[in-house]
Each structure stands twice: as C-alpha cells, then as structure tokens.
Short mmCIF file of C-alpha atoms (C1' of nucleotides) in Angstrom, two decimals:
data_model
loop_
_atom_site.label_atom_id
_atom_site.label_comp_id
_atom_site.label_asym_id
_atom_site.label_seq_id
_atom_site.Cartn_x
_atom_site.Cartn_y
_atom_site.Cartn_z
CA MET W 1 168.46 113.85 170.98
CA SER W 2 169.93 114.55 167.60
CA ALA W 3 173.73 116.27 167.29
CA THR W 4 171.60 118.96 165.00
CA ALA W 5 168.99 121.22 166.86
CA PRO W 6 166.33 119.41 168.80
CA ARG W 7 162.73 119.54 167.45
CA VAL W 8 159.98 120.48 169.23
CA LEU W 9 156.42 119.62 168.32
CA VAL W 10 153.53 122.30 169.61
CA VAL W 11 149.98 121.23 169.62
CA ASP W 12 147.50 124.41 170.50
CA ASP W 13 144.29 125.49 168.28
CA GLU W 14 145.17 128.86 169.13
CA PRO W 15 146.93 130.75 166.30
CA GLN W 16 148.52 133.34 168.62
CA ILE W 17 149.67 131.23 171.52
CA VAL W 18 151.30 128.69 168.30
CA ARG W 19 152.71 132.00 167.30
CA GLY W 20 154.15 133.16 170.56
CA LEU W 21 155.71 129.67 171.28
CA LYS W 22 157.08 129.29 167.87
CA ILE W 23 159.36 132.55 168.11
CA LEU W 24 160.21 131.81 171.73
CA LEU W 25 161.09 128.15 170.88
CA ARG W 26 163.12 129.15 167.57
CA SER W 27 165.09 132.13 169.16
CA ALA W 28 166.13 129.11 171.98
CA GLY W 29 167.76 127.24 169.28
CA TYR W 30 164.94 124.94 168.88
CA ALA W 31 163.42 123.36 165.28
CA VAL W 32 159.56 124.33 165.71
CA GLU W 33 157.04 122.12 164.22
CA ALA W 34 153.22 123.21 165.02
CA ALA W 35 149.75 120.98 164.82
CA GLU W 36 146.65 122.58 165.66
CA THR W 37 144.44 119.10 166.50
CA LYS W 38 144.71 115.96 167.95
CA ALA W 39 144.45 114.07 164.55
CA ASP W 40 146.90 116.49 163.11
CA ALA W 41 149.45 115.95 166.27
CA LEU W 42 149.63 112.24 165.96
CA VAL W 43 150.26 112.04 162.28
CA GLU W 44 152.99 114.31 162.68
CA LEU W 45 154.38 112.29 165.68
CA VAL W 46 153.93 109.10 163.58
CA SER W 47 155.36 110.24 160.47
CA ARG W 48 158.33 112.56 162.07
CA PRO W 49 159.14 112.12 165.40
CA PRO W 50 160.24 115.33 167.39
CA ASP W 51 162.38 114.87 170.09
CA ALA W 52 159.66 116.80 172.47
CA LEU W 53 156.22 117.32 172.84
CA VAL W 54 154.35 121.21 173.94
CA LEU W 55 151.05 120.36 174.13
CA ASP W 56 147.96 122.37 175.14
CA LEU W 57 145.29 120.12 177.03
CA VAL W 58 142.21 121.63 175.36
CA LEU W 59 141.87 120.83 172.00
CA PRO W 60 139.06 120.89 169.50
CA ASP W 61 139.10 116.87 168.65
CA GLY W 62 139.81 115.82 171.95
CA GLY W 63 141.49 116.21 175.20
CA GLY W 64 145.63 116.29 175.39
CA VAL W 65 144.92 113.57 177.69
CA GLU W 66 144.61 111.16 175.39
CA ILE W 67 147.28 112.27 172.83
CA CYS W 68 149.56 111.68 176.12
CA GLU W 69 147.58 108.24 176.46
CA GLU W 70 148.36 107.67 172.85
CA VAL W 71 151.56 108.58 172.64
CA ARG W 72 152.71 106.77 175.75
CA ARG W 73 151.66 103.52 174.09
CA TRP W 74 155.21 103.27 171.82
CA SER W 75 157.19 105.93 173.04
CA ARG W 76 158.66 107.76 175.79
CA LEU W 77 158.99 111.02 174.41
CA PRO W 78 159.13 113.86 176.63
CA ILE W 79 155.73 115.87 176.87
CA LEU W 80 155.15 119.19 178.59
CA VAL W 81 151.38 120.22 179.28
CA LEU W 82 150.20 123.53 178.82
CA SER W 83 146.96 124.58 180.23
CA ALA W 84 144.68 127.28 181.25
CA VAL W 85 143.22 124.99 183.88
CA GLY W 86 145.13 125.25 187.82
CA ASP W 87 142.94 122.71 189.10
CA GLU W 88 145.01 120.15 190.74
CA ARG W 89 142.81 117.51 189.72
CA GLU W 90 143.59 117.98 185.99
CA LYS W 91 147.13 118.15 186.77
CA VAL W 92 147.21 114.95 188.50
CA ARG W 93 144.98 113.27 185.32
CA ALA W 94 147.53 114.65 182.96
CA LEU W 95 150.65 113.82 184.61
CA ASP W 96 149.47 110.46 185.25
CA ALA W 97 148.01 110.12 181.39
CA GLY W 98 151.58 110.33 180.69
CA ALA W 99 152.42 114.02 181.09
CA ASP W 100 156.16 114.89 182.24
CA ASP W 101 155.64 118.23 183.32
CA TYR W 102 152.61 120.78 183.57
CA VAL W 103 152.84 124.47 183.55
CA THR W 104 149.80 127.03 183.81
CA LYS W 105 149.16 129.89 181.58
CA PRO W 106 150.21 132.58 181.95
CA PHE W 107 153.87 130.87 182.36
CA GLY W 108 156.89 132.70 182.67
CA THR W 109 158.89 132.15 179.24
CA ASP W 110 162.16 131.58 181.05
CA GLU W 111 160.83 128.72 183.44
CA LEU W 112 158.98 127.38 180.37
CA LEU W 113 162.57 127.17 178.57
CA ALA W 114 164.15 125.61 181.84
CA ARG W 115 161.54 123.08 182.34
CA LEU W 116 162.12 121.92 178.60
CA ARG W 117 165.66 122.10 178.86
CA ALA W 118 165.50 119.38 182.14
CA LEU W 119 162.99 117.15 180.13
CA LEU W 120 165.48 117.20 177.09
CA ARG W 121 168.58 116.51 179.63
CA ARG W 122 166.95 113.62 180.91
CA SER W 123 165.86 112.24 177.34
CA VAL W 124 169.49 111.97 176.26
CA ASP W 125 170.67 108.35 175.96
CA VAL W 126 167.46 106.80 177.04
CA GLY W 127 166.00 104.52 175.12
CA GLY W 128 167.99 102.88 172.20
CA SER W 129 169.68 104.91 169.10
CA PRO W 130 167.65 105.03 165.72
CA GLU W 131 168.66 101.74 164.22
CA LEU W 132 167.59 101.20 160.53
CA LYS W 133 166.78 97.19 159.59
CA ILE W 134 167.56 96.21 156.35
CA GLY W 135 167.11 92.07 156.06
CA GLU W 136 169.81 91.07 158.19
CA LEU W 137 171.34 94.10 158.59
CA VAL W 138 171.09 96.21 161.63
CA ILE W 139 172.60 99.79 161.24
CA ASP W 140 173.16 102.23 164.26
CA LEU W 141 173.93 105.60 163.19
CA SER W 142 174.79 107.55 165.99
CA ASP W 143 177.12 104.20 167.25
CA ARG W 144 178.66 103.77 163.60
CA LEU W 145 178.04 100.26 164.40
CA VAL W 146 176.51 97.52 161.90
CA THR W 147 175.44 93.92 162.82
CA ARG W 148 174.91 91.01 160.41
CA ASN W 149 172.52 88.06 162.31
CA GLY W 150 173.63 90.00 165.60
CA LYS W 151 177.60 89.71 164.74
CA PRO W 152 179.41 93.40 164.78
CA VAL W 153 180.84 93.89 161.28
CA HIS W 154 183.95 96.52 161.28
CA LEU W 155 183.38 98.96 158.68
CA THR W 156 186.20 102.04 157.64
CA PRO W 157 184.64 105.55 158.01
CA ILE W 158 184.36 105.76 153.96
CA GLU W 159 182.77 102.13 153.87
CA PHE W 160 180.40 103.07 157.00
CA ASP W 161 179.33 106.60 155.38
CA LEU W 162 178.79 104.86 152.01
CA LEU W 163 176.42 101.97 153.71
CA ARG W 164 174.83 105.30 155.62
CA VAL W 165 174.00 107.15 152.52
CA LEU W 166 172.46 104.07 150.85
CA ALA W 167 170.69 102.74 153.84
CA GLN W 168 169.23 106.68 154.23
CA HIS W 169 167.41 106.33 151.09
CA GLN W 170 165.91 102.89 151.97
CA GLY W 171 165.72 100.88 148.92
CA ARG W 172 165.67 103.85 146.58
CA LEU W 173 168.37 104.57 144.05
CA VAL W 174 171.12 106.44 144.76
CA THR W 175 173.11 107.90 141.71
CA GLN W 176 176.84 108.14 141.44
CA ARG W 177 177.28 111.68 141.71
CA GLN W 178 175.15 111.73 145.07
CA LEU W 179 177.23 109.03 147.07
CA LEU W 180 180.47 110.66 145.68
CA ARG W 181 179.04 114.33 147.05
CA GLU W 182 177.52 112.95 150.38
CA VAL W 183 180.80 110.99 151.30
CA TRP W 184 183.67 112.73 149.72
CA GLY W 185 182.75 116.18 149.05
CA PRO W 186 180.99 118.26 146.20
CA GLU W 187 184.03 118.50 144.32
CA TYR W 188 184.57 114.60 143.93
CA GLY W 189 181.33 114.41 141.47
CA ASP W 190 183.56 112.39 139.33
CA GLU W 191 185.59 109.87 140.64
CA THR W 192 183.22 107.22 140.37
CA HIS W 193 186.56 104.79 140.43
CA TYR W 194 186.48 105.33 144.31
CA LEU W 195 182.74 103.88 144.30
CA ARG W 196 183.54 100.66 142.81
CA VAL W 197 186.21 100.02 145.18
CA HIS W 198 184.64 100.91 148.66
CA VAL W 199 181.68 99.05 147.59
CA ALA W 200 183.69 96.18 146.57
CA HIS W 201 184.83 96.05 150.12
CA ILE W 202 181.33 96.69 151.61
CA ARG W 203 180.33 93.76 149.41
CA ALA W 204 182.93 91.44 150.83
CA LYS W 205 182.26 92.60 154.42
CA LEU W 206 178.77 92.12 154.41
CA GLU W 207 177.47 90.10 151.59
CA PRO W 208 177.01 86.57 152.29
CA ASP W 209 177.94 85.57 148.24
CA PRO W 210 180.13 89.07 147.56
CA SER W 211 180.09 88.28 143.84
CA ARG W 212 176.41 87.72 143.93
CA PRO W 213 175.16 91.04 145.72
CA ARG W 214 171.76 90.81 147.68
CA TYR W 215 171.93 93.99 149.35
CA VAL W 216 173.99 96.59 147.45
CA ILE W 217 172.59 96.26 143.93
CA THR W 218 174.29 98.06 141.21
CA GLU W 219 172.08 99.84 138.89
CA PRO W 220 174.00 100.36 135.56
CA GLY W 221 175.28 103.65 134.63
CA VAL W 222 173.56 105.28 137.22
CA GLY W 223 173.99 104.03 140.94
CA TYR W 224 173.77 102.06 143.50
CA ARG W 225 170.37 100.89 146.04
CA LEU W 226 170.44 99.32 148.95
CA ARG W 227 167.92 96.61 149.14
CA ASP W 228 166.12 94.18 151.52
CA PRO W 229 166.93 90.97 149.88
CA ALA W 230 163.75 89.49 151.97
CA ALA W 231 161.46 91.83 150.64
CA MET D 1 163.63 101.78 190.47
CA SER D 2 163.05 98.60 192.40
CA ALA D 3 160.56 95.64 192.60
CA THR D 4 160.15 96.74 196.09
CA ALA D 5 158.98 100.14 197.07
CA PRO D 6 160.74 103.22 195.66
CA ARG D 7 162.63 104.84 197.84
CA VAL D 8 162.56 108.51 198.31
CA LEU D 9 165.20 110.63 200.23
CA VAL D 10 163.54 113.92 201.63
CA VAL D 11 165.98 116.77 202.39
CA ASP D 12 164.93 119.64 204.35
CA ASP D 13 165.75 121.46 207.25
CA GLU D 14 162.43 122.22 209.08
CA PRO D 15 161.14 119.27 210.79
CA GLN D 16 157.46 119.65 210.20
CA ILE D 17 157.71 119.85 206.76
CA VAL D 18 160.01 116.88 206.63
CA ARG D 19 157.35 115.31 208.83
CA GLY D 20 154.80 115.75 206.65
CA LEU D 21 156.27 114.66 203.80
CA LYS D 22 157.14 111.49 205.86
CA ILE D 23 153.33 110.76 206.35
CA LEU D 24 152.26 111.76 202.97
CA LEU D 25 155.08 109.58 200.88
CA ARG D 26 154.60 106.65 203.04
CA SER D 27 151.19 106.37 202.57
CA ALA D 28 151.23 106.81 198.82
CA GLY D 29 153.72 103.30 199.22
CA TYR D 30 157.14 104.75 199.01
CA ALA D 31 160.05 104.20 201.67
CA VAL D 32 161.09 107.20 203.11
CA GLU D 33 164.54 108.45 204.10
CA ALA D 34 165.17 111.97 205.51
CA ALA D 35 168.41 114.02 205.69
CA GLU D 36 168.26 117.84 207.05
CA THR D 37 172.20 118.90 205.81
CA LYS D 38 173.73 119.06 202.35
CA ALA D 39 176.28 117.08 203.66
CA ASP D 40 173.91 114.26 205.28
CA ALA D 41 172.10 114.27 201.87
CA LEU D 42 175.06 113.60 200.41
CA VAL D 43 176.61 110.65 202.62
CA GLU D 44 172.78 109.01 202.40
CA LEU D 45 173.09 109.61 198.47
CA VAL D 46 176.42 108.21 197.92
CA SER D 47 175.87 104.87 200.56
CA ARG D 48 172.40 104.34 199.96
CA PRO D 49 171.16 105.54 196.67
CA PRO D 50 167.34 106.30 196.73
CA ASP D 51 165.21 106.07 193.74
CA ALA D 52 164.38 109.51 193.85
CA LEU D 53 165.03 112.82 195.53
CA VAL D 54 163.03 115.43 197.21
CA LEU D 55 165.11 118.83 197.89
CA ASP D 56 164.32 122.00 199.62
CA LEU D 57 166.24 124.49 198.35
CA VAL D 58 167.26 125.93 201.31
CA LEU D 59 169.56 124.69 203.66
CA PRO D 60 171.72 125.29 206.43
CA ASP D 61 175.08 124.41 204.97
CA GLY D 62 174.43 125.24 201.36
CA GLY D 63 172.06 125.52 198.61
CA GLY D 64 170.17 122.91 197.02
CA VAL D 65 171.18 123.85 193.79
CA GLU D 66 174.77 122.83 194.55
CA ILE D 67 173.62 119.21 195.61
CA CYS D 68 172.07 119.10 192.35
CA GLU D 69 175.20 119.65 190.50
CA GLU D 70 176.95 117.42 192.85
CA VAL D 71 174.41 114.40 192.17
CA ARG D 72 174.55 115.20 188.62
CA ARG D 73 178.12 114.42 188.35
CA TRP D 74 177.49 110.83 188.23
CA SER D 75 173.83 110.08 188.75
CA ARG D 76 170.52 110.80 186.91
CA LEU D 77 168.37 110.57 189.59
CA PRO D 78 165.15 112.14 189.98
CA ILE D 79 165.39 115.03 191.94
CA LEU D 80 162.38 117.25 193.04
CA VAL D 81 163.23 120.71 194.24
CA LEU D 82 160.81 122.26 197.14
CA SER D 83 160.84 125.78 197.47
CA ALA D 84 158.95 128.97 199.23
CA VAL D 85 160.44 130.92 196.69
CA GLY D 86 158.60 130.94 193.45
CA ASP D 87 160.81 133.36 192.01
CA GLU D 88 161.47 132.51 188.30
CA ARG D 89 165.32 133.07 188.26
CA GLU D 90 165.26 130.58 191.26
CA LYS D 91 163.16 127.87 189.16
CA VAL D 92 165.54 128.65 186.36
CA ARG D 93 168.67 128.32 188.41
CA ALA D 94 167.48 124.89 189.90
CA LEU D 95 165.96 123.42 186.82
CA ASP D 96 169.73 124.09 184.91
CA ALA D 97 171.58 122.93 187.83
CA GLY D 98 169.81 119.45 187.24
CA ALA D 99 166.68 119.39 188.96
CA ASP D 100 163.94 117.51 187.38
CA ASP D 101 160.92 119.46 188.54
CA TYR D 102 160.25 122.25 191.25
CA VAL D 103 157.26 122.65 193.19
CA THR D 104 156.76 125.95 195.11
CA LYS D 105 155.23 125.62 198.56
CA PRO D 106 152.79 125.61 199.63
CA PHE D 107 152.14 122.63 197.35
CA GLY D 108 148.67 120.25 196.60
CA THR D 109 150.02 116.94 197.88
CA ASP D 110 148.04 115.08 194.99
CA GLU D 111 149.90 117.38 192.40
CA LEU D 112 153.20 116.54 194.63
CA LEU D 113 152.44 112.91 194.49
CA ALA D 114 151.54 112.71 190.62
CA ARG D 115 154.68 114.79 189.81
CA LEU D 116 156.38 112.26 191.65
CA ARG D 117 155.13 109.41 190.04
CA ALA D 118 156.06 111.07 186.47
CA LEU D 119 159.60 111.54 187.45
CA LEU D 120 159.76 107.88 188.90
CA ARG D 121 157.99 106.52 185.67
CA ARG D 122 160.81 108.35 183.65
CA SER D 123 163.67 106.74 185.26
CA VAL D 124 162.48 103.12 185.17
CA ASP D 125 166.15 101.14 184.68
CA VAL D 126 168.07 104.29 184.56
CA GLY D 127 169.86 103.16 187.82
CA GLY D 128 171.13 105.48 190.68
CA SER D 129 174.21 103.64 191.32
CA PRO D 130 177.31 106.17 191.54
CA GLU D 131 179.01 102.85 190.33
CA LEU D 132 179.80 101.66 186.59
CA LYS D 133 180.69 98.49 186.25
CA ILE D 134 182.08 96.85 182.67
CA GLY D 135 183.88 93.89 183.22
CA GLU D 136 186.61 93.24 185.89
CA LEU D 137 186.35 97.16 186.20
CA VAL D 138 184.42 99.28 188.47
CA ILE D 139 184.03 102.94 188.06
CA ASP D 140 183.02 104.90 191.33
CA LEU D 141 181.91 108.31 190.03
CA SER D 142 181.36 110.23 193.23
CA ASP D 143 184.53 109.60 194.82
CA ARG D 144 186.57 109.09 191.79
CA LEU D 145 187.59 105.73 192.10
CA VAL D 146 188.50 102.48 189.70
CA THR D 147 189.04 99.46 190.79
CA ARG D 148 189.99 96.33 188.93
CA ASN D 149 189.10 92.98 190.27
CA GLY D 150 188.63 94.74 193.43
CA LYS D 151 192.12 96.22 193.68
CA PRO D 152 192.38 99.98 193.13
CA VAL D 153 193.76 101.24 190.40
CA HIS D 154 195.28 104.99 190.27
CA LEU D 155 194.08 107.12 187.70
CA THR D 156 195.43 110.96 187.01
CA PRO D 157 192.54 113.35 186.88
CA ILE D 158 192.75 113.68 182.96
CA GLU D 159 192.85 109.62 182.73
CA PHE D 160 189.36 109.37 184.87
CA ASP D 161 187.77 112.15 183.08
CA LEU D 162 188.47 110.20 179.94
CA LEU D 163 187.41 106.59 181.42
CA ARG D 164 183.88 108.38 182.60
CA VAL D 165 183.10 109.79 179.90
CA LEU D 166 183.49 106.43 177.42
CA ALA D 167 181.72 104.98 180.58
CA GLN D 168 179.01 107.08 180.56
CA HIS D 169 178.07 106.38 177.20
CA GLN D 170 178.08 102.73 178.22
CA GLY D 171 179.69 101.00 175.17
CA ARG D 172 178.64 103.57 172.76
CA LEU D 173 181.13 105.08 170.21
CA VAL D 174 182.44 108.45 171.33
CA THR D 175 184.08 110.65 168.72
CA GLN D 176 187.37 112.34 169.16
CA ARG D 177 185.75 115.35 169.32
CA GLN D 178 183.36 114.84 171.88
CA LEU D 179 186.00 113.34 173.94
CA LEU D 180 188.09 116.31 173.73
CA ARG D 181 185.46 118.94 174.04
CA GLU D 182 184.23 116.82 177.48
CA VAL D 183 187.27 116.33 179.14
CA TRP D 184 189.47 119.62 177.69
CA GLY D 185 186.92 122.22 176.91
CA PRO D 186 185.07 122.84 173.37
CA GLU D 187 188.33 124.83 171.93
CA TYR D 188 190.25 121.43 172.07
CA GLY D 189 188.18 119.63 169.28
CA ASP D 190 191.46 119.47 167.28
CA GLU D 191 193.93 117.88 169.39
CA THR D 192 193.40 114.25 169.14
CA HIS D 193 197.26 113.69 170.07
CA TYR D 194 196.26 114.43 173.54
CA LEU D 195 193.31 111.34 173.36
CA ARG D 196 196.37 109.20 171.95
CA VAL D 197 198.81 109.80 174.80
CA HIS D 198 196.16 109.68 177.57
CA VAL D 199 194.44 106.83 176.05
CA ALA D 200 197.65 104.75 176.11
CA HIS D 201 198.22 105.68 179.40
CA ILE D 202 194.91 104.15 180.51
CA ARG D 203 195.33 100.78 178.84
CA ALA D 204 198.24 100.73 180.60
CA LYS D 205 196.88 100.77 183.94
CA LEU D 206 194.15 98.50 183.50
CA GLU D 207 194.25 96.35 180.47
CA PRO D 208 195.75 93.24 181.11
CA ASP D 209 197.60 93.16 177.63
CA PRO D 210 198.18 96.80 176.86
CA SER D 211 199.02 96.37 173.20
CA ARG D 212 195.80 94.08 172.73
CA PRO D 213 193.13 96.38 174.13
CA ARG D 214 189.93 94.63 175.57
CA TYR D 215 188.63 97.54 177.43
CA VAL D 216 189.49 100.70 175.44
CA ILE D 217 189.01 99.81 171.69
CA THR D 218 189.80 102.35 169.07
CA GLU D 219 187.57 102.78 166.16
CA PRO D 220 190.54 104.52 163.75
CA GLY D 221 189.69 107.64 162.35
CA VAL D 222 186.40 108.38 164.37
CA GLY D 223 187.18 107.67 168.27
CA TYR D 224 186.95 105.42 170.54
CA ARG D 225 184.48 103.01 172.98
CA LEU D 226 184.71 101.50 176.30
CA ARG D 227 183.27 98.43 176.00
CA ASP D 228 182.79 94.95 178.06
CA PRO D 229 184.67 92.10 177.21
CA ALA D 230 182.88 89.60 178.26
CA ALA D 231 179.84 90.80 176.48
"C1'" DC Q 1 182.28 90.39 115.19
"C1'" DG Q 2 184.00 93.67 117.39
"C1'" DA Q 3 184.54 98.86 119.53
"C1'" DA Q 4 182.78 101.13 123.23
"C1'" DC Q 5 181.84 101.55 127.81
"C1'" DT Q 6 180.78 100.58 132.43
"C1'" DC Q 7 181.87 97.41 136.15
"C1'" DA Q 8 184.41 94.01 139.87
"C1'" DT Q 9 188.79 92.27 141.40
"C1'" DC Q 10 193.31 92.46 142.67
"C1'" DA Q 11 197.59 94.50 143.81
"C1'" DA Q 12 200.55 97.89 144.92
"C1'" DG Q 13 202.02 102.93 146.46
"C1'" DA Q 14 200.61 106.91 149.34
"C1'" DT Q 15 198.76 108.64 153.06
"C1'" DT Q 16 196.72 109.04 157.02
"C1'" DC Q 17 196.27 107.61 161.61
"C1'" DC Q 18 197.54 105.29 166.08
"C1'" DG Q 19 200.65 103.70 169.85
"C1'" DT Q 20 204.69 104.23 172.17
"C1'" DA Q 21 208.34 106.57 174.26
"C1'" DA Q 22 211.20 110.17 176.21
"C1'" DA Q 23 211.76 114.85 177.28
"C1'" DG Q 24 210.47 119.44 178.46
"C1'" DA Q 25 206.87 122.02 181.30
"C1'" DC Q 26 204.72 123.47 185.25
"C1'" DA Q 27 202.92 123.62 189.82
"C1'" DG Q 28 201.88 121.44 194.43
"C1'" DC Q 29 204.79 120.58 198.55
"C1'" DG Q 30 207.96 119.98 201.82
"C1'" DC N 1 215.08 125.14 196.58
"C1'" DG N 2 214.59 120.35 194.75
"C1'" DC N 3 211.18 116.40 194.34
"C1'" DT N 4 207.03 114.48 192.78
"C1'" DG N 5 203.33 113.98 189.97
"C1'" DT N 6 201.34 115.15 186.25
"C1'" DC N 7 200.09 117.70 181.70
"C1'" DT N 8 202.20 118.93 177.31
"C1'" DT N 9 204.56 118.56 173.16
"C1'" DT N 10 207.63 115.97 170.16
"C1'" DA N 11 209.36 112.35 167.13
"C1'" DC N 12 209.06 108.08 165.01
"C1'" DG N 13 207.73 103.29 163.69
"C1'" DG N 14 204.20 100.54 162.37
"C1'" DA N 15 199.28 99.77 161.56
"C1'" DA N 16 195.12 100.75 159.08
"C1'" DT N 17 192.93 102.87 155.47
"C1'" DC N 18 192.55 105.34 150.96
"C1'" DT N 19 193.89 106.18 146.60
"C1'" DT N 20 195.37 104.76 141.89
"C1'" DG N 21 196.79 102.21 137.86
"C1'" DA N 22 196.26 97.47 135.85
"C1'" DT N 23 193.29 94.10 134.01
"C1'" DG N 24 189.32 91.54 132.47
"C1'" DA N 25 184.58 90.09 132.34
"C1'" DG N 26 180.42 91.60 130.95
"C1'" DT N 27 176.94 94.41 127.94
"C1'" DT N 28 175.53 97.13 124.15
"C1'" DC N 29 175.17 99.05 120.04
"C1'" DG N 30 176.75 99.55 115.42
#
DNA sequence: CGAACTCATCAAGATTCCGTAAAGACAGCG
DNA sequence: CGCTGTCTTTACGGAATCTTGATGAGTTCG
C-alpha cells in the first residue's frame, strides 16, 4: 500500500454495481479504477497494479475464478470476491482459487468496507517494496536505499531525490527545469548549477568510472537521462 | 506456517462448539488447541503461538474484540472470528479491531475450512512469534521486554515504543515523521528533537559503542533504521 | 581562430541537522 | 513531603549536507 490513497480495481459487468461501488469506495478515500471484462481486468492489473481487487464472480468472458488463479501466479494482491451466488461450493471454489474474501450480494456497505480495510491492513509490508532496477543498480523507493551489485551506496537526500526522479522516467530524458522543480521546488527552475554539482556527486558514488558516465547521461543544453548501460 | 501440520487455536466457551471444531479441524489436518477464556487464550498465544486463531466473539471474561486488539499489538497472526451475531456493526467492530475474517453461526463447514485455508495461504512466513530478533537483540512485543545477549535491558515506555516501531519495519527506513506519529501521535510530526534525545538514550542502553551505532542507524534529514549489524 | 556557451570539478563558506549533556517539569509512591 | 523515574526543554559543539564561487575543458558557430 502506498502513502497515497490505496488504489482499488473493481471488476464487474453490471454498470449499476460499478457505479455504486465507485461512489462507495471513493467516498471512503480510495482511488478507484474499473474494468468490465476479464481481459480488461488483466491488462489493467499488469499495466498499473492496484492495491486491491474487488471482483464479481460472473463475467461475460470468463469467471472470476479464472482471474483469481491467473493473478495468484505472480501476485499476492488482496482479492475480494463479490457474488450473487451464496452457494457454499461456489465460495469454496473461489477462495481456493486465490480469493481472500467472499461477500454475497446484497451486501452491507459498512461490512464491505471493513473487510476491504482488513485485507489492505494485512497486505502492508508483505511482499517486498517496489524496486527499480537499472543495470547493476537497484533503487528501493520506499526504503530510500540504493545498491550497486548488492552493496549499499549511501546517497544524501538531494542525491537520492535526483536519482529517483531520473529513475522514475526510466531512460527517458528529463529536462533540467523538470529536475529542479521536482527536487527543489517550482521556484528553483533556473539554478542549473545545483544540478551539475549534485549529479557529479551521484556519479562519483555510483559510476564505475565517474569521468566516463555510463548511467547518468547528460544531454547538453537539455537535461539528463538515466540509462541502463547494458541495454 | 510451519512444515508440520499448521496449529490452530480455538477460543470458545461452549464445549459443544469446541468439540465440533476440534473434530472438523483435525480431520482437515490441523493440530488444534483450545482455550475457553480470554485469559487462557492470551497465555497460550504467547507461550506457544499457533498459526491461526479461531475466535468466538462472546466470552465470559471479555470480548473477542479485546483479544483481537491485544494480539494485533505484536502479531499478524490470522484471526477468524466466529459469532452468532450477524449484526453489521459488530462485524465492522471486530474486523477493525484486527480480525481478518468474520463468519456467522451457523456456518457451513466447507466454507469455514476454505476461509481458513485462504487466511493461512496469505500468512506464509509472516510468523506469529511475539519476539523479534535483530542481531544480539531480542524484542518481546507482548511483555515489552528487550534482552541483549540474554541479559534484560530496561527501556522506558517511550524508548520501547520507538524501538518497537523501528523493529516492526524490519530494517527498513522509518521517517522521522512516521516515528513521531506512531509513538507520540499525529500532532507531534515536527518535534524531531524528541527523537534525538530518546534515540540517544536507546543507543546508550543497547549499543556496544554508543558513539558508533551499529543497530540504530540514522539517515540524515530523513529518519532512522534498525539494522542487524551481522547482516 | 576566438567568443560565447555549457558542463565538470574542486574548494571553501554557510547552513542545516544530529548527538550529548544537563537542568527543569511532572506524576507516582512511600 | 521528599524521592524516583520519566519526559520535556534548552543549549552548544560538531558532523553532514547544501550552496556558492572560481577555474578549466569541451563545443558550437561566426
């Protein structure tokens, strides 16, 4: 779960239900996305993984059970199954397929929210924190830790923030103005000198040969980019 | 969850229910212990932590809600609450107190087993031991005791809470704000000097050389982390 | 070739942040 | 009432970090 509002993906083919859930969950402080089919859901799950999944068991292009099984191959994402079917065998099937909870419609909204809170609470800190990998570098954003070939490298706050912004754009060019704004604030857009000094420090700490940079590449007159030297 | 049969602690004051649950759970391959009161349950939880807890909400010497809250102060043990009460407020209260699932009596046995499987599946390697070990330190969260090389170290309440928060994040960085909020409360987010003096006290009590900290590492401008010096 | 520009590096200040000690405030307890 | 343990508050020296200025190398373009 991130520091910002937890993201919940709702998968259901009935527009009314989706609308209701969106309102309910948003008013409870969640960021809500929706998908109507199994295919859409899987695309969304892979491209922008949410913090939890609320899943109707009956979908046009395949059961929610299949989604559970699919997701469980690579993720521990909390899954809450909604269903009009109260049949016990159906519950067992969904739970054993990977669902974490099963609520039958019609459901009490307070109970649904409480069960979702319980799921999210358990998932905090389980499963390693999100890491960005660039060549020999591993950047753990939540831990503010950078390692090169497994060895931790100490960066000062500004150095880490600079590297983070570069890493989050994954190889793309980041302009000087953009970097300055994101690290120092909007009013520092012209202090390009700061960048040179701190980029030099970063290179000294994590480039094999700081005078011949392989990770932090400067684009003269424009900005910097963080690239994977192997790629 | 251990390699042997998972251990389940059943807490209920009705002998019939206990007997039924024992038979059911044992036939499903679990090792089952039972307790009839809140006090017994807590003793058993601390002395021989099970892999999961099945808990009746109504007990002679205090509610199951209290047990949930108590357990959650030091453990992530999966808790499945059983109750004859289907009232939604009661469910919300139990779930928010720390329960992971809530099943109303009478329940389908297959569903109960499936929900228990789902809980245990998620809790893999999130051990329910009330002790955290970091190098030579052992932190017993349930009776608020710290030992170094087996010798008890006396910490004041605030010192213990600081150490607890650091330990519960297992080596990860904890920001100053986060520490202040969790130990003092949300409105103390900026009193960073509290941290400095109490961290100094902690180091004086449990670092071999307080001037060269090996356990409580400071990240200048960001926060602290508790690390295992051997790792 | 030289002027103008951008960048890298180095070396001080300047500033912020941290560790430490010590003293005052406050509650619990005999 | 005095004692004890704990927390808060203050003060200051030193460390870590950031800023600032100076210098030289490389590039572009007239």
